[in-house]
Coordinates of N, CA, C and O in Angstrom, one line a residue:
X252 N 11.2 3.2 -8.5 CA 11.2 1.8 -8.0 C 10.2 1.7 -6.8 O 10.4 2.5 -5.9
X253 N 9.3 1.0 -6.8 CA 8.0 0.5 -5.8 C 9.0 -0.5 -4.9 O 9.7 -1.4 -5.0
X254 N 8.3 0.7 -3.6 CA 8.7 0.1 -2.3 C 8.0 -1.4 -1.8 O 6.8 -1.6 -1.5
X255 N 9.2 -2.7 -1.8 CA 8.1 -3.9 -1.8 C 8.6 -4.3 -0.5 O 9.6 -3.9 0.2
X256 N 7.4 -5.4 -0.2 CA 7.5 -6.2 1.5 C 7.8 -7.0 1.8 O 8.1 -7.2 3.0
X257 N 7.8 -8.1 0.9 CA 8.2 -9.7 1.0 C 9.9 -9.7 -0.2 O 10.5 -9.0 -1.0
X258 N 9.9 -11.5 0.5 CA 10.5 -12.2 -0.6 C 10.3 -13.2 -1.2 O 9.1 -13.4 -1.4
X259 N 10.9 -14.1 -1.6 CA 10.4 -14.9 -2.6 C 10.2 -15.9 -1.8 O 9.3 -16.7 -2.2
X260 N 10.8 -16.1 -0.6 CA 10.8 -17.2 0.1 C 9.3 -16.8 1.1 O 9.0 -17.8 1.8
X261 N 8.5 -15.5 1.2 CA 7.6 -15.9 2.2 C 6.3 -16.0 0.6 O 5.3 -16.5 1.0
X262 N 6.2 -15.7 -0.8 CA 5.7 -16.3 -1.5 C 5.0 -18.3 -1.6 O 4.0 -18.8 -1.8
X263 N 6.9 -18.8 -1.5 CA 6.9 -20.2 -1.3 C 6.4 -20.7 -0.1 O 6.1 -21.9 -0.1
X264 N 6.4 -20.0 1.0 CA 5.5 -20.2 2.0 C 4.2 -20.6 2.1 O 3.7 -21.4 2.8
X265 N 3.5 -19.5 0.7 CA 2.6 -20.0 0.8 C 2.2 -20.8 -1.0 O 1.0 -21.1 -1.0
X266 N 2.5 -21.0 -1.6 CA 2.3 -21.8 -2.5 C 3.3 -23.3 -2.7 O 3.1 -24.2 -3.4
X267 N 4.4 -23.1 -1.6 CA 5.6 -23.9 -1.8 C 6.6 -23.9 -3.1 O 6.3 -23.2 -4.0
X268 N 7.5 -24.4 -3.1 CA 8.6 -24.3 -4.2 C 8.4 -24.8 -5.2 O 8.9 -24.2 -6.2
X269 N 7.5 -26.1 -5.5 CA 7.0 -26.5 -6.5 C 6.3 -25.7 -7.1 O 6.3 -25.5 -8.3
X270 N 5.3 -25.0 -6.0 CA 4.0 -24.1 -6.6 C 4.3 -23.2 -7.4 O 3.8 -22.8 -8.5
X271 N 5.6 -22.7 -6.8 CA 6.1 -21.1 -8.0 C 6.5 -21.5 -9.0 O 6.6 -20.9 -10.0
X272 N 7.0 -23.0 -8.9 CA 8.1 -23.3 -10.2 C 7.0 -23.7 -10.8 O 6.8 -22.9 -11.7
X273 N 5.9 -24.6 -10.9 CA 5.0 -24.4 -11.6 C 4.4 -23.4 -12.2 O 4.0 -23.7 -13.3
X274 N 4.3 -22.1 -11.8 CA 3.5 -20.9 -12.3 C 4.8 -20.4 -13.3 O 4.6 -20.3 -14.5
X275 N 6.0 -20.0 -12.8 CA 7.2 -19.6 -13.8 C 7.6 -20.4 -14.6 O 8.4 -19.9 -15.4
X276 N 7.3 -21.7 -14.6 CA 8.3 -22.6 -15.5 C 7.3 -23.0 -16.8 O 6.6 -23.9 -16.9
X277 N 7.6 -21.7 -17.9 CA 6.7 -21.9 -19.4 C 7.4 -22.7 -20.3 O 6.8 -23.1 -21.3
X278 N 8.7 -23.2 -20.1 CA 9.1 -24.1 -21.0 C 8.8 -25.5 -20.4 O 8.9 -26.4 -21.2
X279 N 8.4 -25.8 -19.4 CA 8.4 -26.9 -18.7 C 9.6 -28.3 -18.3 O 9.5 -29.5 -18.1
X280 N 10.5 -27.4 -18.3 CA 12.0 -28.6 -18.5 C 12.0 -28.8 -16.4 O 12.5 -29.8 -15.9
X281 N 11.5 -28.2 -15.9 CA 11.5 -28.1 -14.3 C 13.4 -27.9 -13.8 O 14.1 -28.4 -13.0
X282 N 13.5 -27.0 -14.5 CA 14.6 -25.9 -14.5 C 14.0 -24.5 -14.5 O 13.3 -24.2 -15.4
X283 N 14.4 -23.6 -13.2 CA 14.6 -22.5 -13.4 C 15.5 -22.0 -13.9 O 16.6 -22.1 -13.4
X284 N 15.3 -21.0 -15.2 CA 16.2 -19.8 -16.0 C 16.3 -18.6 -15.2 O 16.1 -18.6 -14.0
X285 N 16.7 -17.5 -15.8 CA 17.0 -16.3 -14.9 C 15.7 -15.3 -15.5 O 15.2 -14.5 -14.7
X286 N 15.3 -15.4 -16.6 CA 14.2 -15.2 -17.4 C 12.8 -16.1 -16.3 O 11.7 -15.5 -16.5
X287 N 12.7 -16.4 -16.0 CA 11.6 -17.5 -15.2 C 11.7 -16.8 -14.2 O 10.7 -16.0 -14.1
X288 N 12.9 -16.6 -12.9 CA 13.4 -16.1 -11.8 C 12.5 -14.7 -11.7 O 11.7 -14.3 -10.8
X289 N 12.8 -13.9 -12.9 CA 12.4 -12.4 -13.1 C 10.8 -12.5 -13.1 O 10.3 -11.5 -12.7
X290 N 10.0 -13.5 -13.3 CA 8.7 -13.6 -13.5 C 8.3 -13.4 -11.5 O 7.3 -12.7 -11.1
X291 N 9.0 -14.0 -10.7 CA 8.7 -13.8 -9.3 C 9.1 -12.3 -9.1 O 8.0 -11.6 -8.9
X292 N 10.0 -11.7 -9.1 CA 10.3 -10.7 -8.9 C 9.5 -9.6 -9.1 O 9.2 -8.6 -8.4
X293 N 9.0 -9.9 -10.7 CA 8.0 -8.7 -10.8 C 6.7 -9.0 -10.5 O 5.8 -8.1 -10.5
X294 N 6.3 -10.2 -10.1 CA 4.6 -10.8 -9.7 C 5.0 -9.3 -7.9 O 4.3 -8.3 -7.6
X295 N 6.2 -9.9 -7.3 CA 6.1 -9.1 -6.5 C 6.2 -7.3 -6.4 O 5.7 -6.5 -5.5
X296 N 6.8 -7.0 -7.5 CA 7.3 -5.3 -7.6 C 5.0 -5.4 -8.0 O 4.3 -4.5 -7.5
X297 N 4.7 -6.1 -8.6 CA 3.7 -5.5 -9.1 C 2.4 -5.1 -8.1 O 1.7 -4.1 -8.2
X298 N 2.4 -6.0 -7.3 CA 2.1 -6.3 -6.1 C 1.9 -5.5 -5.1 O 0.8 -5.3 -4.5
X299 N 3.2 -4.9 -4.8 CA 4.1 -4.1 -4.0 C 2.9 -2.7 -4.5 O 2.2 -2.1 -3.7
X300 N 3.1 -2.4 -5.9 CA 2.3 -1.0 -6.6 C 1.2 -0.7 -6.5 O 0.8 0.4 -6.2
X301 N 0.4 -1.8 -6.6 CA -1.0 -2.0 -6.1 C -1.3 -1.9 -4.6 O -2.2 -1.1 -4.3
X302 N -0.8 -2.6 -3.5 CA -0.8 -2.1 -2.4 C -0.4 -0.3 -1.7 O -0.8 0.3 -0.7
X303 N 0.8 0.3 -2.8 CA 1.6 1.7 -2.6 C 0.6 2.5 -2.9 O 0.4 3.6 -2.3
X304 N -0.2 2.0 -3.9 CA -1.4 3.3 -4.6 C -2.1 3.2 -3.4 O -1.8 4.2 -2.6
X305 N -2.7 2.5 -3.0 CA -3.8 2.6 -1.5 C -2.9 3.0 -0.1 O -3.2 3.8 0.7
X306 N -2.2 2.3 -0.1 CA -1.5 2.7 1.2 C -0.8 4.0 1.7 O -0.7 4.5 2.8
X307 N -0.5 4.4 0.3 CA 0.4 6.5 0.1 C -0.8 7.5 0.9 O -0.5 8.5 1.4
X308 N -2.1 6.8 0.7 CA -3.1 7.9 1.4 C -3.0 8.6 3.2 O -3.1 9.7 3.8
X309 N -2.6 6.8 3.4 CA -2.4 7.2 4.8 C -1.2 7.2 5.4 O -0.9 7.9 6.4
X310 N -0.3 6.1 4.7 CA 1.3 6.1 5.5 C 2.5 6.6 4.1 O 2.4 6.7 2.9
X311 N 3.6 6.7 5.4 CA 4.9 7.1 4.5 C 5.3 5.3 4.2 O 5.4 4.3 5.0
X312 N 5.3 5.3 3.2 CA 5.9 4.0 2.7 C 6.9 3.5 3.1 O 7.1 2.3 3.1
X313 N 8.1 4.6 3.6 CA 9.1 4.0 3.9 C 9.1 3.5 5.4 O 10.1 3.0 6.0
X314 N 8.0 3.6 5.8 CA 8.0 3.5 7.2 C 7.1 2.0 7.1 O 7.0 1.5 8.3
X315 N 6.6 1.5 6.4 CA 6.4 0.3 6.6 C 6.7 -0.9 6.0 O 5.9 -1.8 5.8
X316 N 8.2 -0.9 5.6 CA 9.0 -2.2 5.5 C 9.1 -3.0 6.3 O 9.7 -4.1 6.0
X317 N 8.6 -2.9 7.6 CA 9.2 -3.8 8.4 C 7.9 -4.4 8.9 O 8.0 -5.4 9.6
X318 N 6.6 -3.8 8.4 CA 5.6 -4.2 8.9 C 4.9 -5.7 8.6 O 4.6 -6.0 7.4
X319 N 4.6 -6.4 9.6 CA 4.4 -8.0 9.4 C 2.8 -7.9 8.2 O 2.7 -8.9 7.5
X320 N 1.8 -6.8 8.1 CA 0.6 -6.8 7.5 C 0.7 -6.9 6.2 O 0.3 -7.8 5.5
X321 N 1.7 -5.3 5.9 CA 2.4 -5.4 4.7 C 3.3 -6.5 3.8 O 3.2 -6.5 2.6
X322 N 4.2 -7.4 4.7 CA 4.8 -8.5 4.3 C 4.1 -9.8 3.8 O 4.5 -10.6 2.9
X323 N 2.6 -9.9 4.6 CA 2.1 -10.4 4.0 C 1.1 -10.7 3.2 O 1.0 -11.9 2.9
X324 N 0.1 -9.5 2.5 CA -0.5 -8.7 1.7 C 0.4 -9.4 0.4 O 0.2 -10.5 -0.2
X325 N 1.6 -8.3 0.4 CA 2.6 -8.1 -0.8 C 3.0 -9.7 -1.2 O 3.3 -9.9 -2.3
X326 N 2.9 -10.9 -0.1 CA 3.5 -12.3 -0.2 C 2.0 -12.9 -1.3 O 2.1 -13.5 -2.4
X327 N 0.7 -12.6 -0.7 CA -0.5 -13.2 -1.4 C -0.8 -12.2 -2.7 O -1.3 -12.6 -3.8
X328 N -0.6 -11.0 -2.4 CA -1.0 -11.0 -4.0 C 0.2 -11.2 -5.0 O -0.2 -11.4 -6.2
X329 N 1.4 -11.2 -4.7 CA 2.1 -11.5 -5.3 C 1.8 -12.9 -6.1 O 1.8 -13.1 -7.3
X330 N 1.7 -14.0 -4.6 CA 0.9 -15.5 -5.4 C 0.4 -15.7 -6.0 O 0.5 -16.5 -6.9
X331 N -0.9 -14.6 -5.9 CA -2.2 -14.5 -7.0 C -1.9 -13.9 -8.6 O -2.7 -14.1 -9.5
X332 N -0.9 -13.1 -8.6 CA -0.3 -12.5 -9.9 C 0.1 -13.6 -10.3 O -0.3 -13.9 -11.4
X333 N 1.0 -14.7 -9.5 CA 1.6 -15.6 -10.4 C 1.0 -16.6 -10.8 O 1.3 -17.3 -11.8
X334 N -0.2 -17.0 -9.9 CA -0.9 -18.2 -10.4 C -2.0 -17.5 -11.7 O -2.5 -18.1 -12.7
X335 N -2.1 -16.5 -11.4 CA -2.6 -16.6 -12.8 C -2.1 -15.3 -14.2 O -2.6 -14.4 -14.9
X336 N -0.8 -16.0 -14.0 CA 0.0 -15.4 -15.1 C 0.0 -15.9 -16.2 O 0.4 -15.4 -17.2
X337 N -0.5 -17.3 -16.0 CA -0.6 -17.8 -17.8 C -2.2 -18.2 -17.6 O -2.6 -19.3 -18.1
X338 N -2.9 -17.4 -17.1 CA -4.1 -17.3 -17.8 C -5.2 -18.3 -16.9 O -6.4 -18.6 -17.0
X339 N -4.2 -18.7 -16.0 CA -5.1 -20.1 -14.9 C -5.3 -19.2 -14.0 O -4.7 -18.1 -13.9
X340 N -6.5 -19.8 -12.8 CA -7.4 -19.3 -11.5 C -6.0 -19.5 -10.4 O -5.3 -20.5 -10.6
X341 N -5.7 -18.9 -9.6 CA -5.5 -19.1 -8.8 C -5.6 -20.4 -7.8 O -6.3 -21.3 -8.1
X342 N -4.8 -20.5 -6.5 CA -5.6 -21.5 -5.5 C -6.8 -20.4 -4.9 O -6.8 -19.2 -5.0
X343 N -8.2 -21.3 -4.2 CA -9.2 -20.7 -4.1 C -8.7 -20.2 -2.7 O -9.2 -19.2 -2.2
X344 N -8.1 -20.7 -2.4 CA -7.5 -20.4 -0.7 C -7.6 -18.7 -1.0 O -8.5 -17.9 -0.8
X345 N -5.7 -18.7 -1.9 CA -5.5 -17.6 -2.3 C -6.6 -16.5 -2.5 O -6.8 -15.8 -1.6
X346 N -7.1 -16.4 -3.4 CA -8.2 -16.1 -3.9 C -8.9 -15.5 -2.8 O -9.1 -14.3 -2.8
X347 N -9.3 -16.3 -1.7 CA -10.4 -15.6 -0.7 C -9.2 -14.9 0.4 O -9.5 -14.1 1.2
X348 N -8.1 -15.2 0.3 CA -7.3 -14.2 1.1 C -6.5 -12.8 0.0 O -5.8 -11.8 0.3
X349 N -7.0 -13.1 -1.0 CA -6.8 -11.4 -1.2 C -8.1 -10.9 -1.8 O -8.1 -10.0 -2.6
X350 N -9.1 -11.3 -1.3 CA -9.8 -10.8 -1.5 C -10.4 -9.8 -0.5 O -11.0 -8.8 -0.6
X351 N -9.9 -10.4 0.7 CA -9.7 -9.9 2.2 C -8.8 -8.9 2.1 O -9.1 -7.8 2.7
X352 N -7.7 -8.9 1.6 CA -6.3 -7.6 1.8 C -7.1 -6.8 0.9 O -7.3 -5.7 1.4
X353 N -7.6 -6.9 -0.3 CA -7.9 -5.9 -1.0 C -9.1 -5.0 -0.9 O -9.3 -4.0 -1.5
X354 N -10.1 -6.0 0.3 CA -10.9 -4.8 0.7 C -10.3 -3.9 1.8 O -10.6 -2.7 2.1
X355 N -9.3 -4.6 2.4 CA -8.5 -3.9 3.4 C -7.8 -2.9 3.0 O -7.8 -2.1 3.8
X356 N -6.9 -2.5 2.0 CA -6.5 -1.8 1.3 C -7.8 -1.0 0.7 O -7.5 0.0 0.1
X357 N -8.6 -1.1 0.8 CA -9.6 -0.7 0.0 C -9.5 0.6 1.2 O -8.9 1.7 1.2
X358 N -10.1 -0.1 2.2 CA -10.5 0.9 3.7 C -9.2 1.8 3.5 O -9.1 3.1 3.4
X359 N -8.5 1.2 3.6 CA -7.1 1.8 4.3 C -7.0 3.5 3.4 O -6.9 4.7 3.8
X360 N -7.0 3.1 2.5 CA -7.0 4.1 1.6 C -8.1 5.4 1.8 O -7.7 6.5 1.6
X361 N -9.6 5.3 2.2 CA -9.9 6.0 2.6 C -10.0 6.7 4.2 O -10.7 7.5 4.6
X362 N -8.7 5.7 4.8 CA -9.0 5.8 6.4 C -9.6 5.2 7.4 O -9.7 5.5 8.6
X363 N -10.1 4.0 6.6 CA -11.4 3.1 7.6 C -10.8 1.9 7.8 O -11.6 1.1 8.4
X364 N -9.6 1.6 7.6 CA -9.2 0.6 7.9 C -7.2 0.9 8.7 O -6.4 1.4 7.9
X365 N -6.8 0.7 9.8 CA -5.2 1.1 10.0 C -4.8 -0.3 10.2 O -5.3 -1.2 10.9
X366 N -3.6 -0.3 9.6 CA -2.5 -1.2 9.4 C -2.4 -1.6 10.9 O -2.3 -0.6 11.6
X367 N -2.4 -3.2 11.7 CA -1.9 -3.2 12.4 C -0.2 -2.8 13.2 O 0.8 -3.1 12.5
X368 N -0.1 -2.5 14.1 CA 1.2 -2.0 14.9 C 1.5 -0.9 13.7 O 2.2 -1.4 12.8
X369 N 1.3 -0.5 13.6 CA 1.2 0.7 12.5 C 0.5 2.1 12.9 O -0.6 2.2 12.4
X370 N 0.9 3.0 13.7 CA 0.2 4.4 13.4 C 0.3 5.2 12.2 O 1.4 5.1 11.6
X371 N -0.7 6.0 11.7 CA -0.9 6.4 10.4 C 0.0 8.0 10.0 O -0.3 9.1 10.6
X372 N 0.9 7.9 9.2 CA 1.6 9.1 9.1 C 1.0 10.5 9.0 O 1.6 11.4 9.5
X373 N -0.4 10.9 8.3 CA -1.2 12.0 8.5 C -2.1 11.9 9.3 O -2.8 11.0 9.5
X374 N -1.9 13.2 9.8 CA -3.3 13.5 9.9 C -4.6 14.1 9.5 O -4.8 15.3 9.2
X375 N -5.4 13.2 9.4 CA -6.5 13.3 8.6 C -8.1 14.3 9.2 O -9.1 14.6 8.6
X376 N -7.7 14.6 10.4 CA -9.1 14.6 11.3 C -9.7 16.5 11.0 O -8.8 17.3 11.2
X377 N -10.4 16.8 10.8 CA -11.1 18.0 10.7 C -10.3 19.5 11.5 O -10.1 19.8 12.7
X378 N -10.2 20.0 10.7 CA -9.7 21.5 12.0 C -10.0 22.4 11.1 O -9.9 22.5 9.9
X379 N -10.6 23.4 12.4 CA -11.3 24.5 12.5 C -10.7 25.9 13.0 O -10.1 26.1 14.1
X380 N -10.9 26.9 11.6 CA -9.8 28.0 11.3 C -10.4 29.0 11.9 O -11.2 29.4 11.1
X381 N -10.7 29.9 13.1 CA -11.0 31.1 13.3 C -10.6 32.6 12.3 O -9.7 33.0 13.1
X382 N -10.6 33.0 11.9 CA -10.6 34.2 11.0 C -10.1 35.0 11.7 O -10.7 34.8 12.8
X383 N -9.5 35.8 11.7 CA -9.8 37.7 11.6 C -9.7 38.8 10.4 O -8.9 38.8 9.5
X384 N -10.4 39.2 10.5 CA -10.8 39.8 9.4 C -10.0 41.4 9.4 O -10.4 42.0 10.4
X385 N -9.4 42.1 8.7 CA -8.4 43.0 9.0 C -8.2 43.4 7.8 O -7.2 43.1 7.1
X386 N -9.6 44.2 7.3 CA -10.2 45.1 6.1 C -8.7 45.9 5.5 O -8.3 45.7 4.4
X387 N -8.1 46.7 6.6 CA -7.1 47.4 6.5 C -6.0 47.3 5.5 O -5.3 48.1 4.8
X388 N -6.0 45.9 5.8 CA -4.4 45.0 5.2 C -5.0 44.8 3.2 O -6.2 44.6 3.0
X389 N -4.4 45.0 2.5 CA -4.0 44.9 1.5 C -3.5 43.5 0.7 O -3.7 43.0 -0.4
X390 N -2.7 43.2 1.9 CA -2.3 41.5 1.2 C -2.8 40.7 2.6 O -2.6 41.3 3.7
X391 N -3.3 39.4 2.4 CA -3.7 39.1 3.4 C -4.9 39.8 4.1 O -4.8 40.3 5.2
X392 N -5.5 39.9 3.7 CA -7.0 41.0 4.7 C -7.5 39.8 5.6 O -7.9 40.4 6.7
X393 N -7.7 38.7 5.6 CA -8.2 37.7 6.3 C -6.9 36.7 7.2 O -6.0 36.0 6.6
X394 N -7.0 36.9 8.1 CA -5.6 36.5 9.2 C -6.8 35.4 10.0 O -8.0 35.6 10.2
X395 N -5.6 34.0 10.3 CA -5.7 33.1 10.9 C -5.4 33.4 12.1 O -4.3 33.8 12.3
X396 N -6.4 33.4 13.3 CA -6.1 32.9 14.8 C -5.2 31.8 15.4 O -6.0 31.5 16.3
X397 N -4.1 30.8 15.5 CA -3.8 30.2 15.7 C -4.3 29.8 16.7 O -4.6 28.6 16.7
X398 N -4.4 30.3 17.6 CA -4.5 30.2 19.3 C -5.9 29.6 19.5 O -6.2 28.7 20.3
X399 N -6.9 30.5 18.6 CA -8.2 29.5 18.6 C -8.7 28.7 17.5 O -9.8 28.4 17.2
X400 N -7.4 28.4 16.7 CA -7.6 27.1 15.8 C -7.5 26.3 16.2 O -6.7 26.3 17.1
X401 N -8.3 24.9 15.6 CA -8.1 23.5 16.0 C -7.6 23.0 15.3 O -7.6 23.6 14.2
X402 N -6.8 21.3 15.6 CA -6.1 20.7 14.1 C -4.8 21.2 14.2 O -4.5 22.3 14.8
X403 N -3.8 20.4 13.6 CA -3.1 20.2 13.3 C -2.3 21.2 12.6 O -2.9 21.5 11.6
X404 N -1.0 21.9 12.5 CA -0.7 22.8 11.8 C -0.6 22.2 10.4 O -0.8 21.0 10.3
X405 N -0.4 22.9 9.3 CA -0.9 22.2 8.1 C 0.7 21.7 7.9 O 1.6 22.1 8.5
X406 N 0.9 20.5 6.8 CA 1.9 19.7 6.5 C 2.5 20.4 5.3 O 1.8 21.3 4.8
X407 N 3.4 20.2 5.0 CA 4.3 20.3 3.7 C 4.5 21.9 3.7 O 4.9 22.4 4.8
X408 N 4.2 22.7 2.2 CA 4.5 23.9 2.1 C 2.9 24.8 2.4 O 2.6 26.0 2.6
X409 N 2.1 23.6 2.4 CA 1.1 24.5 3.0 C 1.1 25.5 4.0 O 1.9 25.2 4.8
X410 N 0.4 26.9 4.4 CA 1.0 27.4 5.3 C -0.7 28.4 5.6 O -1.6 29.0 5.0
X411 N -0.6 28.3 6.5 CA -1.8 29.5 7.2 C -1.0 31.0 6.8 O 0.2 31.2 6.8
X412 N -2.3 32.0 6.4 CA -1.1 33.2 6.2 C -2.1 34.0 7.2 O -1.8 35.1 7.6

């Protein structure tokens, strides 16, 4: 399940209530169904996915639910999934504001762009391993200096031997 940022109500924010029910309502009776309902829902899970692929590079996902950038990213492209879910352009508004988040996501993903109020959960920045070399040894013949390495100890199960 894709971690998402908004709701339906900061969507209608920006398209308004008519706006969505226009984009979900395919039978046209100006009734929402629970079938129609589900069309917001997933404009947003989908949304949410496309922002997770770029954003996993640099943050822990779960660490930015609360974040106001992410809330509204996930609210505009969500819009833009729905406006053109049956095959129509979007609003041009829309349009030029995700076109903005998705170069931003673009960056973000390689590190060139950070999430406002947001510090980035890795670290990314270069570090430099001194050697010793210790012919002797059998397993391991090549030993890390810690003391004159730079950088960050390594993450996960990675490990200096």
């Amino acid at each position: 399940m894709a971690t998402t940022y908004c709701t339906r109500a900061n969507i209608e924010s920006i398209m308004s209530l008519q706006g969505v029910l226009a984009c979900i309502d395919d039978d046209q009776d100006g009734v929402e169904s629970v079938a129609e309902s589900a069309y917001v829902t997933d404009a947003i899970t989908r949304a949410a996915v496309e922002m997770n692929g770029k954003l996993r590079q640099q943050y822990t996902l779960s660490e930015l639910s609360a974040n106001d950038w992410c809330k509204w990213c996930n609210a505009y492209l969500a819009a833009w999934y729905l406006g053109a879910r049956r095959n129509n352009p979007p609003a041009p508004s829309v349009i030029s504001v995700v076109d903005m988040y998705r170069e931003q996501l673009e960056l973000a993903s390689w590190g060139r762009f950070q999430l406002p109020e947001q510090a980035p959960s890795f670290e990314h920045i270069p570090a430099v391993s001194n050697f010793a070399p210790e012919l002797g040894k059998v397993s391991n013949p090549i030993r890390v200096i810690t003391e004159e390495s730079t950088g960050a100890v390594p993450g996960g199960n990675r490990k200096r031997n």
